[in-house]
Each structure stands twice: as structure tokens, then as C-alpha cells.
Coordinates of C-alpha atoms in Angstrom, one line a residue:
X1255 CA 16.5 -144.6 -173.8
X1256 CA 14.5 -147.3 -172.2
X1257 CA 10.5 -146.0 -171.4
X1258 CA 8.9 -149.2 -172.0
X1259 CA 8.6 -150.4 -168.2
X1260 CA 6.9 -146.5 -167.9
X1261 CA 3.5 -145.5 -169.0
X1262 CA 3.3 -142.2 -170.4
X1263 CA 1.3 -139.1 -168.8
X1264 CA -1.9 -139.5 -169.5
X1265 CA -5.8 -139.0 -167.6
X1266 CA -8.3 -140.6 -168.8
X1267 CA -10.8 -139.8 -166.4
X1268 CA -10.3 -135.8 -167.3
X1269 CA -10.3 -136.9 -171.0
X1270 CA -13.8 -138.9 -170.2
X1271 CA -15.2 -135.8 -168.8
X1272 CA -14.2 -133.2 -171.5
X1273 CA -15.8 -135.3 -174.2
X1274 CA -18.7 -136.1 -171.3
X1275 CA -19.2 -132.1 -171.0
X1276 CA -19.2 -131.8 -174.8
X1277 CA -21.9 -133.9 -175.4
X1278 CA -24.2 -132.5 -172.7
X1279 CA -23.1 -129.0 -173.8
X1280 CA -22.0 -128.3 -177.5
X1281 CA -21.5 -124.9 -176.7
X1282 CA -18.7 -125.7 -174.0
X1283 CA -16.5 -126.1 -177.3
X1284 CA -15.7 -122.3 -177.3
X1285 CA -14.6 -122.5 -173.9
X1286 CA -11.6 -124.6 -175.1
X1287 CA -11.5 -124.3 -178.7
X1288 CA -8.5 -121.8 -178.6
X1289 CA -6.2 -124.4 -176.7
X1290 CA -7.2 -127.9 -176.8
X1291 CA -6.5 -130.4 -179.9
X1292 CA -7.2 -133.8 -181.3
X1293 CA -3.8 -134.6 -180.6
X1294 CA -3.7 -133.6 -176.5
X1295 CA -5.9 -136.7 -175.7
X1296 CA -4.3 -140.1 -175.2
X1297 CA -7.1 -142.5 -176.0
X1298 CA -7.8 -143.3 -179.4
X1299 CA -11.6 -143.1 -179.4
X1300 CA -11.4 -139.7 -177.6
X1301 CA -8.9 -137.8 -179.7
X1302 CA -11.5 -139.0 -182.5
X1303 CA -15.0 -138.1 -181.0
X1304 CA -13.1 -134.5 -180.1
X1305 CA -12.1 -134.2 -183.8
X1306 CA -15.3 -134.6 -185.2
X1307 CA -16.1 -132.5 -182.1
X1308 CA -14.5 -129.8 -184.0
X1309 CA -15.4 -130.4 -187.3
X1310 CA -19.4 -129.9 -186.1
X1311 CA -18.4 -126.8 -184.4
X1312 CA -16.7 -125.4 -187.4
X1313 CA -19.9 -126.2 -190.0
X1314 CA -21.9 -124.7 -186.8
X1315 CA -23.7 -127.5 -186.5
X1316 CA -24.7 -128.7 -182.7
X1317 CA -23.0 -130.8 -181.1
X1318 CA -24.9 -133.7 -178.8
X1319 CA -24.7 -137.2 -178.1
X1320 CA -26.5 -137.5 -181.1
X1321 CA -25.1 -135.6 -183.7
X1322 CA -21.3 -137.4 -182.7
X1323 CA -23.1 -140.4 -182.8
X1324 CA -24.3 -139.7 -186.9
X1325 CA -21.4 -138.3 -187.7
X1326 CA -19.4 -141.6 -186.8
X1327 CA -21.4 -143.7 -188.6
X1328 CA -21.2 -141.8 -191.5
X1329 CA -17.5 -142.2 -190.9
X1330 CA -17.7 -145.6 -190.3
X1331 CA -15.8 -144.9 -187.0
X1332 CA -18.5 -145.8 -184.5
X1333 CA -17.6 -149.1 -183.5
X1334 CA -13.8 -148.0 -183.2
X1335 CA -14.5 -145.4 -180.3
X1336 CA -16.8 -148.1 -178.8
X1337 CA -20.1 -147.2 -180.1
X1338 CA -23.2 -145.5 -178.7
X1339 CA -22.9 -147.4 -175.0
X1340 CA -19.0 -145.5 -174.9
X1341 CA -21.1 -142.4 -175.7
X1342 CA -23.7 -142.7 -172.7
X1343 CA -20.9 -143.7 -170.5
X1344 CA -19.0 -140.3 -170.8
X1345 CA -21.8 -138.5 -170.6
X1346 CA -22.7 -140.3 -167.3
X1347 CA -19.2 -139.5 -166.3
X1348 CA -20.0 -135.6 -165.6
X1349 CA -23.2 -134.1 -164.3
X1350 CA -22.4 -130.7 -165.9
X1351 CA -20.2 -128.9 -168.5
X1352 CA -19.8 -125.6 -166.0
X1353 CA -15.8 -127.2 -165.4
X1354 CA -14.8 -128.0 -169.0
X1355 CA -11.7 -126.1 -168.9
X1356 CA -10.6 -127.5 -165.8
X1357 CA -10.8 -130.8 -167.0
X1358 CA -9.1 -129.5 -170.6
X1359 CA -5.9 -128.1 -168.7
X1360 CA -5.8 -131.8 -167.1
X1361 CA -5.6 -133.1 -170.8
X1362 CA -3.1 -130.0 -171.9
X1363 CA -0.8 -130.9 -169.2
X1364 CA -0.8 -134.8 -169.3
X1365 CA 0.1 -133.4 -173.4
X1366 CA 2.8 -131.7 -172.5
X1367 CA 4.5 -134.2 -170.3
X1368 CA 4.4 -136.8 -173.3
X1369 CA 5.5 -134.1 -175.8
X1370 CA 8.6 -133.9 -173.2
X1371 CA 9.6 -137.4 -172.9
X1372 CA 9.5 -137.3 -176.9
X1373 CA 11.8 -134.5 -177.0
X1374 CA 14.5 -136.1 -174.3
X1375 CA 14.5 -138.9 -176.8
X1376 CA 15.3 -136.3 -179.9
X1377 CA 17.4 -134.4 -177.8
X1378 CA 19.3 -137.9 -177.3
X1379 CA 19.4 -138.8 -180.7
X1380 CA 20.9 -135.7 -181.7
X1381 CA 23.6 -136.4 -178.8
X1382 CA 24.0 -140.2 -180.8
X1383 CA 24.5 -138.4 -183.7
X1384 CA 27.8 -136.8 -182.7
X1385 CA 27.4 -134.3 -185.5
X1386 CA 31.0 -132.2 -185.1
X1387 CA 29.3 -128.9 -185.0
X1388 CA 28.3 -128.7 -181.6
X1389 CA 26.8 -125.1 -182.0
X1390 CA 24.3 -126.8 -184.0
X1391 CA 23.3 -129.8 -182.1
X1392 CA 22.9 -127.4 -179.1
X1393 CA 20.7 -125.2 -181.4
X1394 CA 18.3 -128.3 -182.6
X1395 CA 17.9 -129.1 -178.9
X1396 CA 17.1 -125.4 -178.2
X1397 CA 14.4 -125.8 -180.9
X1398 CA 13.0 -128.4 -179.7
X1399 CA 12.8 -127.4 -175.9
X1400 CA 11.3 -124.0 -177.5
X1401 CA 8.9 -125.6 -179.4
X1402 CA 7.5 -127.0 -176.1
X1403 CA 7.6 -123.9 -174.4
X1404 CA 6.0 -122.0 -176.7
X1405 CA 3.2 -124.4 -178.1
X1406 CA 4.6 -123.8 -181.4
X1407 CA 5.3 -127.2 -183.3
X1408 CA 6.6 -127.1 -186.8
X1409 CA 3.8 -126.6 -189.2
X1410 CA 2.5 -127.8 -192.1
X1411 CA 0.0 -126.8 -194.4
X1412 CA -2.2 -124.0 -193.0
X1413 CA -5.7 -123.1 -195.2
X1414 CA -5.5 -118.9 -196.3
X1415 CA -8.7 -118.6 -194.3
X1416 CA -7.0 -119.5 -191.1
X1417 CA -4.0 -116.8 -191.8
X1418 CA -7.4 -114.6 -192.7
X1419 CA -9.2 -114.8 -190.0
X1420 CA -7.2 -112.7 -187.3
X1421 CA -7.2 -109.6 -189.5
X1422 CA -11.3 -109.6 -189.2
X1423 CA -10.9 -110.2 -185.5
X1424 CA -7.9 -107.2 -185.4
X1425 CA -8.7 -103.5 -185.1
X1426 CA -6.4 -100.8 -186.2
X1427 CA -5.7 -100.2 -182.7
X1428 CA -4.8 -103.3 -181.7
X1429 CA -2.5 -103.5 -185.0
X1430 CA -0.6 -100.2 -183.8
X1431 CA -0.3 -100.9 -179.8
X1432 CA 1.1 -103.9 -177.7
X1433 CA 3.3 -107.0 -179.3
X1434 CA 2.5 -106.6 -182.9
X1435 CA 3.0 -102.8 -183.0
X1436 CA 6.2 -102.3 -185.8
X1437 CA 9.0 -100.4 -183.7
X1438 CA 9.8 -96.7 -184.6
X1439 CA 12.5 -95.4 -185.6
X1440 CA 13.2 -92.2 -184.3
X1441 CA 13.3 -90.8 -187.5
X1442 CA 9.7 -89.1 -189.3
X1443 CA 10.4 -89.7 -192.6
X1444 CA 11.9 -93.3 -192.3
X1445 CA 8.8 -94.7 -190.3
X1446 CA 6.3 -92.9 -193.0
X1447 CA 8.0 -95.1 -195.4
X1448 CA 8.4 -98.2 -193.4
X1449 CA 5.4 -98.4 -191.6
X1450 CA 8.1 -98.5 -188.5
X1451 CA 10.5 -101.7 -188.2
X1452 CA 8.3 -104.9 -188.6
X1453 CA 8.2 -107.3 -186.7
X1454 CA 9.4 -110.5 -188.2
X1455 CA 11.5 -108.2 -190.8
X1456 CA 14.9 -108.5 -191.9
X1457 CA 16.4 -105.0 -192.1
X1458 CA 19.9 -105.0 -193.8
X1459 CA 21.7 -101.6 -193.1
X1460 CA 25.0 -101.5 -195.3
X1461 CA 27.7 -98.7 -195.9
X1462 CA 31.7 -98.5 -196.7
X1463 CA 33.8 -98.2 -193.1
X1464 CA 33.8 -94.8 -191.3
X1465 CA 29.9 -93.7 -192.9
X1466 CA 28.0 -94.4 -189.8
X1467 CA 26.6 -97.6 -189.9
X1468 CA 27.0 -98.3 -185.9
X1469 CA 26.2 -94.8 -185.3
X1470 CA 23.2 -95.5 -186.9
X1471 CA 22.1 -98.2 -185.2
X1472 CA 22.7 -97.0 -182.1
X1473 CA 20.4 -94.3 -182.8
X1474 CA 17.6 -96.6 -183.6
X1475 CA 18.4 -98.6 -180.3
X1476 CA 18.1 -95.6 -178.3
X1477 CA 15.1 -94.4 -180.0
X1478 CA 13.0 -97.6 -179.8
X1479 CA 14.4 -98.1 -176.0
X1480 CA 12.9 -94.5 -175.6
X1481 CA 9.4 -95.8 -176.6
X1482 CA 9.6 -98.6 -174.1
X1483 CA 11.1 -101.4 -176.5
X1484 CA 13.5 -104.0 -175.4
X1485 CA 16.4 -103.9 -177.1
X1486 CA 19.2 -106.7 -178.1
X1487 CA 23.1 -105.7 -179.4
X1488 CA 25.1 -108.5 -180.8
X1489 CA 28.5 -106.3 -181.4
X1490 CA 31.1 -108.3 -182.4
X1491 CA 33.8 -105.5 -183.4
X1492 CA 32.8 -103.0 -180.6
X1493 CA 33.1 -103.3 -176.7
X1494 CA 29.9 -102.6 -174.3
X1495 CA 32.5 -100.1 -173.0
X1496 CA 33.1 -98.5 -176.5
X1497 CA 29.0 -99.0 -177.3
X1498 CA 28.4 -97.3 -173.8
X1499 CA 30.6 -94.2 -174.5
X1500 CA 28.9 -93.6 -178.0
X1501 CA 25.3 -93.7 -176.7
X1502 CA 26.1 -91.1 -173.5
X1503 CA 27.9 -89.2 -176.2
X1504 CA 24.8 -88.7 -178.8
X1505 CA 22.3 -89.0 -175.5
X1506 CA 24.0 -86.0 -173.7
X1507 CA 25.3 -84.3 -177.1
X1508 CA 29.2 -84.2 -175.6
X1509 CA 31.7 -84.1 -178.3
X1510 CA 33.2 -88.3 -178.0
X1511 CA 36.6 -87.1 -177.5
X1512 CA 35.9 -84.5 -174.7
X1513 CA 34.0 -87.2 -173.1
X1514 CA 37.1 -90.3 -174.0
X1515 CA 39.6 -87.3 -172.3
X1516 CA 36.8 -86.6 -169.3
X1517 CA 37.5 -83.0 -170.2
X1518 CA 34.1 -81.7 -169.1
X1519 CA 32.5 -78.2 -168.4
X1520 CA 30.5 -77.8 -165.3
X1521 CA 27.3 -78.0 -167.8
X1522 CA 28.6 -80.8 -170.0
X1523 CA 28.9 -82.9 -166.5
X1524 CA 25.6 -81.9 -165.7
X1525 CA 24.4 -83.1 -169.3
X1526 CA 25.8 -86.4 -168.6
X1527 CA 24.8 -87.2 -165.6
X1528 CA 21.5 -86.6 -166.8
X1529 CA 22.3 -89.0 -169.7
X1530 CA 23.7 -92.0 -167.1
X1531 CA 20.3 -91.7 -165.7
X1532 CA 18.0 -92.1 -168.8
X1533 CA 19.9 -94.7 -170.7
X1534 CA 20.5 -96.7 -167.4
X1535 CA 16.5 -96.7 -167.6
X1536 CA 16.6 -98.4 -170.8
X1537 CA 15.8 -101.7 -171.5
X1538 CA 19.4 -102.0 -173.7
X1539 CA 21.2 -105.8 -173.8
X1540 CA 24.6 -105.9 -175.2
X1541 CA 26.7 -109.0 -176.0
X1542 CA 30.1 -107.9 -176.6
X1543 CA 31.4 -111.3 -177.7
X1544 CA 33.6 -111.5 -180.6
X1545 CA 33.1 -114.7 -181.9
X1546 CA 29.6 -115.9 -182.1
X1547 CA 27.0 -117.8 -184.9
X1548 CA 23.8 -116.9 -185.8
X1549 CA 22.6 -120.4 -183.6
X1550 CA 24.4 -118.5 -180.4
X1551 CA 23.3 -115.5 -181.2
X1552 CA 19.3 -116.9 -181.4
X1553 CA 19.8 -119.1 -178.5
X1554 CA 20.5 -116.2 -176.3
X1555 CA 17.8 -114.0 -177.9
X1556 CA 15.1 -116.9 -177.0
X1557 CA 16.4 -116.8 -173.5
X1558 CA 16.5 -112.8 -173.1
X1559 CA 12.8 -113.0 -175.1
X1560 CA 11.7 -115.4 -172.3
X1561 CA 13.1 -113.7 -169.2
X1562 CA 12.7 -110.1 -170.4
X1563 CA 10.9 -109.6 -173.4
X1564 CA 12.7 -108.5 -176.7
X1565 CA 11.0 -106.3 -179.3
X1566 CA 14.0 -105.3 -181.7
X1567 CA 17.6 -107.2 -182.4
X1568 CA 20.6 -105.6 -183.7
X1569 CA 23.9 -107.8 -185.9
X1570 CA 26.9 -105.5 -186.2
X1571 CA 28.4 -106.6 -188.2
X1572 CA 27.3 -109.8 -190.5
X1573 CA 30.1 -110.3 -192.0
X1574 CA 31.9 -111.2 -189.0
X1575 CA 29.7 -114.0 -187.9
X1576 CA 30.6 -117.5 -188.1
X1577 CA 28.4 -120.2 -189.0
X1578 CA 30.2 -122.5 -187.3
X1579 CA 30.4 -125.3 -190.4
X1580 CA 33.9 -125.4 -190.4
X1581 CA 34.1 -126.7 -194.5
X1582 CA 36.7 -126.0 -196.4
X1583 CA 34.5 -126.8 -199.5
X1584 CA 32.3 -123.6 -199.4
X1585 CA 33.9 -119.7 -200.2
X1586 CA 32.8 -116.7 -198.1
X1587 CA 30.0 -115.8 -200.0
X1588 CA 28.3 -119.2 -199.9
X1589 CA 29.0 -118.6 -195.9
X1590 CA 27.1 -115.5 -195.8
X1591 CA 24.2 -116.8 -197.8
X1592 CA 23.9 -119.2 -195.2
X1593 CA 24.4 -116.5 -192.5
X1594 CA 21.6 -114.3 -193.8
X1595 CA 19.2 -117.1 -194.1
X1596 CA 19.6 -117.8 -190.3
X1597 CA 19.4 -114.3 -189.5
X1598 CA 15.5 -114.1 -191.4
X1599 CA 15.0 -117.2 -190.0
X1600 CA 15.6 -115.7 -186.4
X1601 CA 13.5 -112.7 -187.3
X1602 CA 10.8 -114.6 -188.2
X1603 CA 10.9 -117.7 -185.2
X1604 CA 11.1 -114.5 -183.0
X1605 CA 8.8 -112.2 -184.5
X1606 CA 11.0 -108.9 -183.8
X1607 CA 12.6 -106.9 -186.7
X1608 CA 16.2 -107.9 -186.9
X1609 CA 18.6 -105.3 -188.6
X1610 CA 21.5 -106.4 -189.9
X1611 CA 24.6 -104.7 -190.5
X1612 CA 26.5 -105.4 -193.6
X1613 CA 30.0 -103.8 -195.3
X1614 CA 30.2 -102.4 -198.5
X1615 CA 32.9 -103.7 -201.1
X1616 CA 35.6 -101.3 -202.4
X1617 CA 34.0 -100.8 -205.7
X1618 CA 32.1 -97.8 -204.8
X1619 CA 35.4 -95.9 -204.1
X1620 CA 36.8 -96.4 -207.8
X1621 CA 33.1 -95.0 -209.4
X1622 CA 32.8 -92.0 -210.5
X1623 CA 29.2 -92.1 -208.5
X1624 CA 29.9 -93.5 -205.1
X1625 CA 26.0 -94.1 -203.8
X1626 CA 25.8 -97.3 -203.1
X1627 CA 23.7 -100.1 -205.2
X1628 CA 21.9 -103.0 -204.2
X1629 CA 24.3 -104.9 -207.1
X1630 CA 26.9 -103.8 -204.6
X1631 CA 25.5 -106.3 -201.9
X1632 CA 25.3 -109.1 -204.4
X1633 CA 29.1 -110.0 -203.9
X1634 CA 28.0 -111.2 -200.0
X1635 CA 25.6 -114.1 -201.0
X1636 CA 22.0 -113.9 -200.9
X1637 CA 21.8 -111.2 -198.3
X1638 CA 20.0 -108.7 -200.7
X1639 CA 17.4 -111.8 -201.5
X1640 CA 16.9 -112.8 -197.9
X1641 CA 16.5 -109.5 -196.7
X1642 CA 12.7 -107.6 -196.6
X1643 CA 14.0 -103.8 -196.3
X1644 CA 17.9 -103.1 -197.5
X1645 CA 19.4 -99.4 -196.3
X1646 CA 22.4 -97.8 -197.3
X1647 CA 24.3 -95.0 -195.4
X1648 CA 25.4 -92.3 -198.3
X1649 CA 27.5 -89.3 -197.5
X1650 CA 29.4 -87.7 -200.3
X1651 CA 32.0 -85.6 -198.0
X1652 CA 33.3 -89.6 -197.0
X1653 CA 34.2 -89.5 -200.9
X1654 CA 34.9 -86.5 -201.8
X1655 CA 37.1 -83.9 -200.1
X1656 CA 36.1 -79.6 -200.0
X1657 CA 38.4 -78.5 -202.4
X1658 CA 37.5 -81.6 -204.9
X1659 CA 33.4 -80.6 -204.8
X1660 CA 34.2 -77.1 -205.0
X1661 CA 36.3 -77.9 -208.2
X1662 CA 33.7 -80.0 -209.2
X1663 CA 30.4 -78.2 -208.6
X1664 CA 30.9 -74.7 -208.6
X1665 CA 28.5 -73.0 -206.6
X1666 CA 26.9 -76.0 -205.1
X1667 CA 27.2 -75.9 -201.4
X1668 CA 29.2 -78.9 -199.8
X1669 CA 27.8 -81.3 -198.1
X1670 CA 29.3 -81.2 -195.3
X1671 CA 27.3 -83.2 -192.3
X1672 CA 24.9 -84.5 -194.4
X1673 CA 23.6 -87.9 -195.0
X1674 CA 21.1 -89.7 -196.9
X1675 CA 19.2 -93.2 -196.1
X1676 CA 18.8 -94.5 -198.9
X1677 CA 15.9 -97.2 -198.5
X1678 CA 16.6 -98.9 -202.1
X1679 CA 14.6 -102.1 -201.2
X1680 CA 11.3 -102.4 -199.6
X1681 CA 10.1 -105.7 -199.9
X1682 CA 5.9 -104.4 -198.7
X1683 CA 6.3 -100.9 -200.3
X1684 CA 7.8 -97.8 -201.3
X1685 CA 11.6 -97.2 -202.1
X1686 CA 12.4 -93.6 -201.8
X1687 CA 15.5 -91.5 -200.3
X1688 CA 15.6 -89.9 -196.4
X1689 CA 18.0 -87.1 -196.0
X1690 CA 19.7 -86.7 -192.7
X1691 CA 21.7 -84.1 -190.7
X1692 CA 24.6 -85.9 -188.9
X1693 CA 27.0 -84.9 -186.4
X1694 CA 30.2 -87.4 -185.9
X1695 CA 31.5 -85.4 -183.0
X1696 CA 28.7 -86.4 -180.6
X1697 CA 27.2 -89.4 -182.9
X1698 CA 23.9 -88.6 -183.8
X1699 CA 21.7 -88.7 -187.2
X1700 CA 19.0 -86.0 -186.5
X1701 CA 15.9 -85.5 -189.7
X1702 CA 16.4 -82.2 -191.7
X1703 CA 13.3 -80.9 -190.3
X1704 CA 14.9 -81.4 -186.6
X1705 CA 17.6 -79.0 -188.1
X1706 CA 15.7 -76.6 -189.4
X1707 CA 13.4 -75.9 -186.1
X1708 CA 16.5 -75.7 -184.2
X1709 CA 18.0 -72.7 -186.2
X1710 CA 14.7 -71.5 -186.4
X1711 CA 14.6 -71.3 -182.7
X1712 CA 18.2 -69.8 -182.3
X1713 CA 17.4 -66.6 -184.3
X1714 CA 14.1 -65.8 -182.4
X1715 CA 16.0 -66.4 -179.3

């Protein structure tokens, strides 16, 4: 790409007049300290007189014509910014500091247009690289394009008392409301131990077949969407159709085949008609396509992110992604490390709790105790290292059949419609055990408690 008959973006008159403002006004700095860096200026000597700018404001030392001034000397970087006459001339360039921001955005913008023509040439490099895995040169562009858009550039270094400094700034309030609340649940006991799902979290939710992983998560879709959330679905086994007939199902509480068969009592239509409605309402995305990578997958995410918001991001199921690197040289599990590492990294680019669902090898059928491990995710890479919370589905009566249990454990009621969550890694707190009620017929995991009211309520009534 040829630029060198073009000048890039720039305004130096704007740049004159923010360090002009400065000097007249030290205070102006906090006008623009949250959005303006060294690096947005296109002159030399003013991306270095803004610097030191800075570095007075942060000691909370004034900052004048002739404090900059001392400071460059000391620096020995006086003469290279043109000395104290370049000094008097910005300062002669503004007769007041009241439109500092103003003249920042000018600097900002000019920025940005240079930080574009630097990604085209990136982009186009990537192009001239002609790397076979197009999924992935499209993601690298993405990246860069997002970068832009979001004023995110890859970082470096970062001192603790920067990362510090929000959480004096933060109230409790503002932790629990708005874009950094953690998403419930739905379920009581599961958020107490949680703290919710947070944001940035990788959440791996992991059963054998036929246990109730989907079921599951389309609970927790339906609750967070309840509460206002915007919710993603990547299903790559099930249809929208399929995923649209489970959630009027649990939402309505109509037993799935009555509903498959449309074989409906005056009061069951009425029930989910009134279901239609509220989950219509619902800010619910589903992408039903069956082959996809985890660079798709956080392509489209950015997109929805940007044009609707997105709060909380649903995989089912991981193994059934592709990472698109088409080697021969690496086995499935290397594949799936690599697939869980780009699922956390999506989590965390985005900043919305991504929960992952993940199958269950056949060893837990052939043990004599069938809840499931965290050694039983080891077998599918580095999922159980990547991710920050790991869940299993447990529900002995998918093991173990009436007249077995009874033989078994005499006396012991069966367990018949009950399930446990087993939350056996918690990478910021507490492991512990959540028992559930469940009811296949209509798909829905309801909390004991839930249970207990309802039957409560029945025998009053």
C-alpha cells in the first residue's frame, strides 16, 4: 500500500491549543485526563510537553508555563520541543482554557484516523500472508478493526495501583447494578455460591448424554433474559426450532410431547399463548449453525455486543466446535485445549460470562459411583484448567434403574426427579453441592425450596 504521496490526519493548530490551554490552566488536565494520551498528538514536541503534562498532574504538582518549562530541562528535552519561545507561542495561540475538550476531540479524532490507515496496512498484510485458515485471518482483522472501535489496544504492563484504583472509586452499588453486575441464575442457592455468573468467567457445565445439560442452560437463558440480560445461543446439535419448543415447554409448563403433538387443553393453549408472549419479549439470540469455530463464533458475538448489547453467551456443545486448523499433526484433545483457550479468551475480550457445555466420557457408567469428577474432564485438554467455575449435572435415576436402588438401598427413597449441581471448581470461592428438583416432561430444573412451597401451598388449598 502506497501512503507516501498522502500526509496522515493530523491538526496541529488543535494540538497547539490543547498544550496552549494547559499551560494557562493546569487544572484543564482533568477535563481530558480520562481520554487524551501522549500518543493522540502528531507533533513530536507536543506529544512530549503533554507527557510531562501528565506526569506533573499525577505527583499533583501545578502545571504552568513554568513548571513544563523545569521539568524539560531537567529532562534535557527543552531544546527538542523548541524551547521556552515554543512555550510562549502556544500559550499565545489560546486566550482561554474554557474549550480544552473541544480542541482534545480534534486531537482524538485526527488519532483515530491515523490508527485506521495503520490497521488497512495490517489488515493487508495479513491478506499477503495468505495464511490457509481463512477463519483466522478474518478473526485478526476483526481484532484489529475492534481494537479501533473500542479504544482498547493490546496492553502491556499495567502498575497494581492502576487495576486498584477503580475499586476506591466503586461503591457496592455500582458493583451490583448496570454492566458489571454478575448475571443471576435463576437458581438461590447457585448465585449464593457464585456470586451470580461473572462477567469475564468461563463457566464449563458438563454431564453424560440425556442428564440435562441443554435443559439446563436453557433455564439459565431464560432466567437471565427475565432480569433484562441479553442473551447469546451458539447450538450446534440443536435447531432454533427444537431450542424454541423446549423453552415454551418449561416457560408455559406443557408436557414437550403434548406440545410436539399440539394436543392442547383449552388451558394449556391459554398457558402458551401466554408463554409466546413473554419469551418473544426476551432479548434471546440463537445461531443454529452446525459447523462453526470459536473465531466465528466471537466475530458474531462482537457484532451482536455492538448492535444490541450482550450480557451472557452460551457453547452447546464444545466438543463439536472446530478450530478450523485443519492439522493432521495434533489429536482431539490437543484440539480442545486450543478450543477452551479461545473460549476464556472470548469471555474475557468480551467481558460477559461464557458457559460452556462439555460431554462426559463413558467412564462414569462402568464406576461403581457415577458422580462425575473433575479428573473426568481431564481427558478433553485443558478445559478443566482454562475454566474459572466447572459444573456437573448428577442424577442417579440416569444410572441406576427403581428396582436396582431398591435392591440396593433398602428403605432409601428413590431419587426419582432429582438432581444435583455439583459446583466442584470455583476458581474465587467455595465448592459445595446444589440440589435440584427436575421435571423432563416440561424441561425445567426448579430449587428444592421451590418444591417444597408449592406442596406446601397445595395442602392449604
Amino acid at each position: 500500500m502506497v501512503l507516501s504521496d498522502k500526509l496522515f490526519p493530523h491538526d496541529i493548530s488543535a494540538e497547539e491549543s490543547v498544550i496552549g490551554s494547559l499551560l494557562l490552566d493546569g487544572m484543564s488536565f482533568t477535563k481530558i485526563a480520562s481520554f487524551l494520551e501522549p500518543g493522540h498528538f502528531y507533533l513530536s514536541p507536543n506529544k512530549i510537553i503533554f507527557e510531562i503534562a501528565r506526569d506533573l498532574f499525577n505527583r499533583q504538582e501545578p502545571i504552568n508555563q513554568i513548571t513544563i518549562a523545569h521539568e524539560l530541562e531537567t529532562q534535557e528535552k527543552l531544546e527538542e520541543v523548541g524551547g521556552r519561545a515554543y512555550l510562549a507561542k502556544v500559550v499565545d495561540v489560546v486566550p482561554t482554557s474554557i474549550h480544552i475538550k473541544h480542541y482534545a476531540n480534534l486531537v482524538r479524532r485526527t488519532a483515530t484516523m491515523r490508527t485506521l490507515i495503520n490497521a488497512a496496512e495490517n489488515i493487508s498484510d495479513i491478506g499477503f500472508d495468505n495464511d490457509p485458515d481463512v477463519e483466522t485471518s478474518l478473526a485478526k482483522a476483526e481484532d484489529i478493526i475492534y481494537g479501533i472501535r473500542s479504544d482498547q489496544p493490546s496492553r502491556d504492563f499495567v502498575p497494581l495501583r492502576e487495576t486498584l484504583t477503580p475499586f476506591l472509586e466503586t461503591s457496592s452499588t455500582d458493583i451490583n447494578d448496570g454492566e458489571n453486575a454478575p448475571i443471576g441464575s435463576g437458581f438461590k442457592m447457585l448465585d449464593e455460591l457464585l456470586g451470580g455468573l461473572q462477567r469475564s468467567d468461563m463457566l464449563v457445565l458438563a454431564a453424560r448424554p440425556s442428564v440435562g445439560k441443554s435443559m439446563f442452560a436453557l433455564n439459565l437463558a431464560i432466567n437471565a433474559a427475565m432480569n433484562e440480560h441479553k442473551v447469546a445461543i451458539y447450538s450446534l446439535e440443536m435447531g432454533r426450532e427444537q431450542i424454541a419448543t423446549r423453552m415454551l415447554a418449561t416457560q408455559a409448563r406443557i408436557n414437550m410431547h403434548s406440545l410436539r403433538m399440539m394436543r392442547l387443553s383449552t388451558s394449556q393453549e391459554n398457558r402458551l399463548i401466554d408463554a409466546i408472549g413473554k419469551l418473544s419479549d426476551l432479548n434471546i439470540f440463537i445461531d443454529d449453525s452446525p459447523i462453526q469455530s470459536v473465531a466465528e463464533m466471537r466475530g458474531k458475538a462482537r457484532r451482536l455486543q455492538l448492535e444490541y448489547g450482550l450480557d451472557f453467551i452460551i457453547l452447546d456443545y464444545m466438543q463439536l466446535l472446530s478450530n478450523n486448523k485443519g492439522s493432521r499433526e495434533t489429536n482431539r484433545a490437543q484440539e480442545v485445549s486450543e478450543i477452551s483457550r479461545q473460549v476464556k479468551a472470548m469471555a474475557r475480550d468480551l467481558r460477559v460470562p461464557v458457559l460452556a457445555i462439555s460431554q462426559l466420557s463413558r467412564a462414569i457408567e462402568h464406576r461403581q459411583s457415577h458422580r462425575p469428577l473433575l479428573s473426568d474432564l481431564r481427558e478433553s485438554g485443558s478445559i478443566e484448567q482454562d475454566a474459572d467455575v466447572v459444573m456437573f449435572i448428577h442424577r442417579e435415576e440416569k444410572f441406576v434403574t427403581k428396582e436396582e436402588w431398591i435392591k440396593n438401598n433398602p428403605g432409601v427413597p428413590y431419587p426419582e426427579g432429582q438432581a444435583e449441581i455439583i459446583v466442584a471448581k470455583h476458581r474465587n470461592g467455595p465448592t459445595d453441592t446444589i440440589p435440584l428438583a427436575v421435571d423432563d416432561s416440561i424441561g425445567r430444573f426448579v430449587s428444592i425450596d421451590s418444591v417444597r412451597n408449592n406442596q406446601l401451598s397445595t395442602q392449604e388449598n
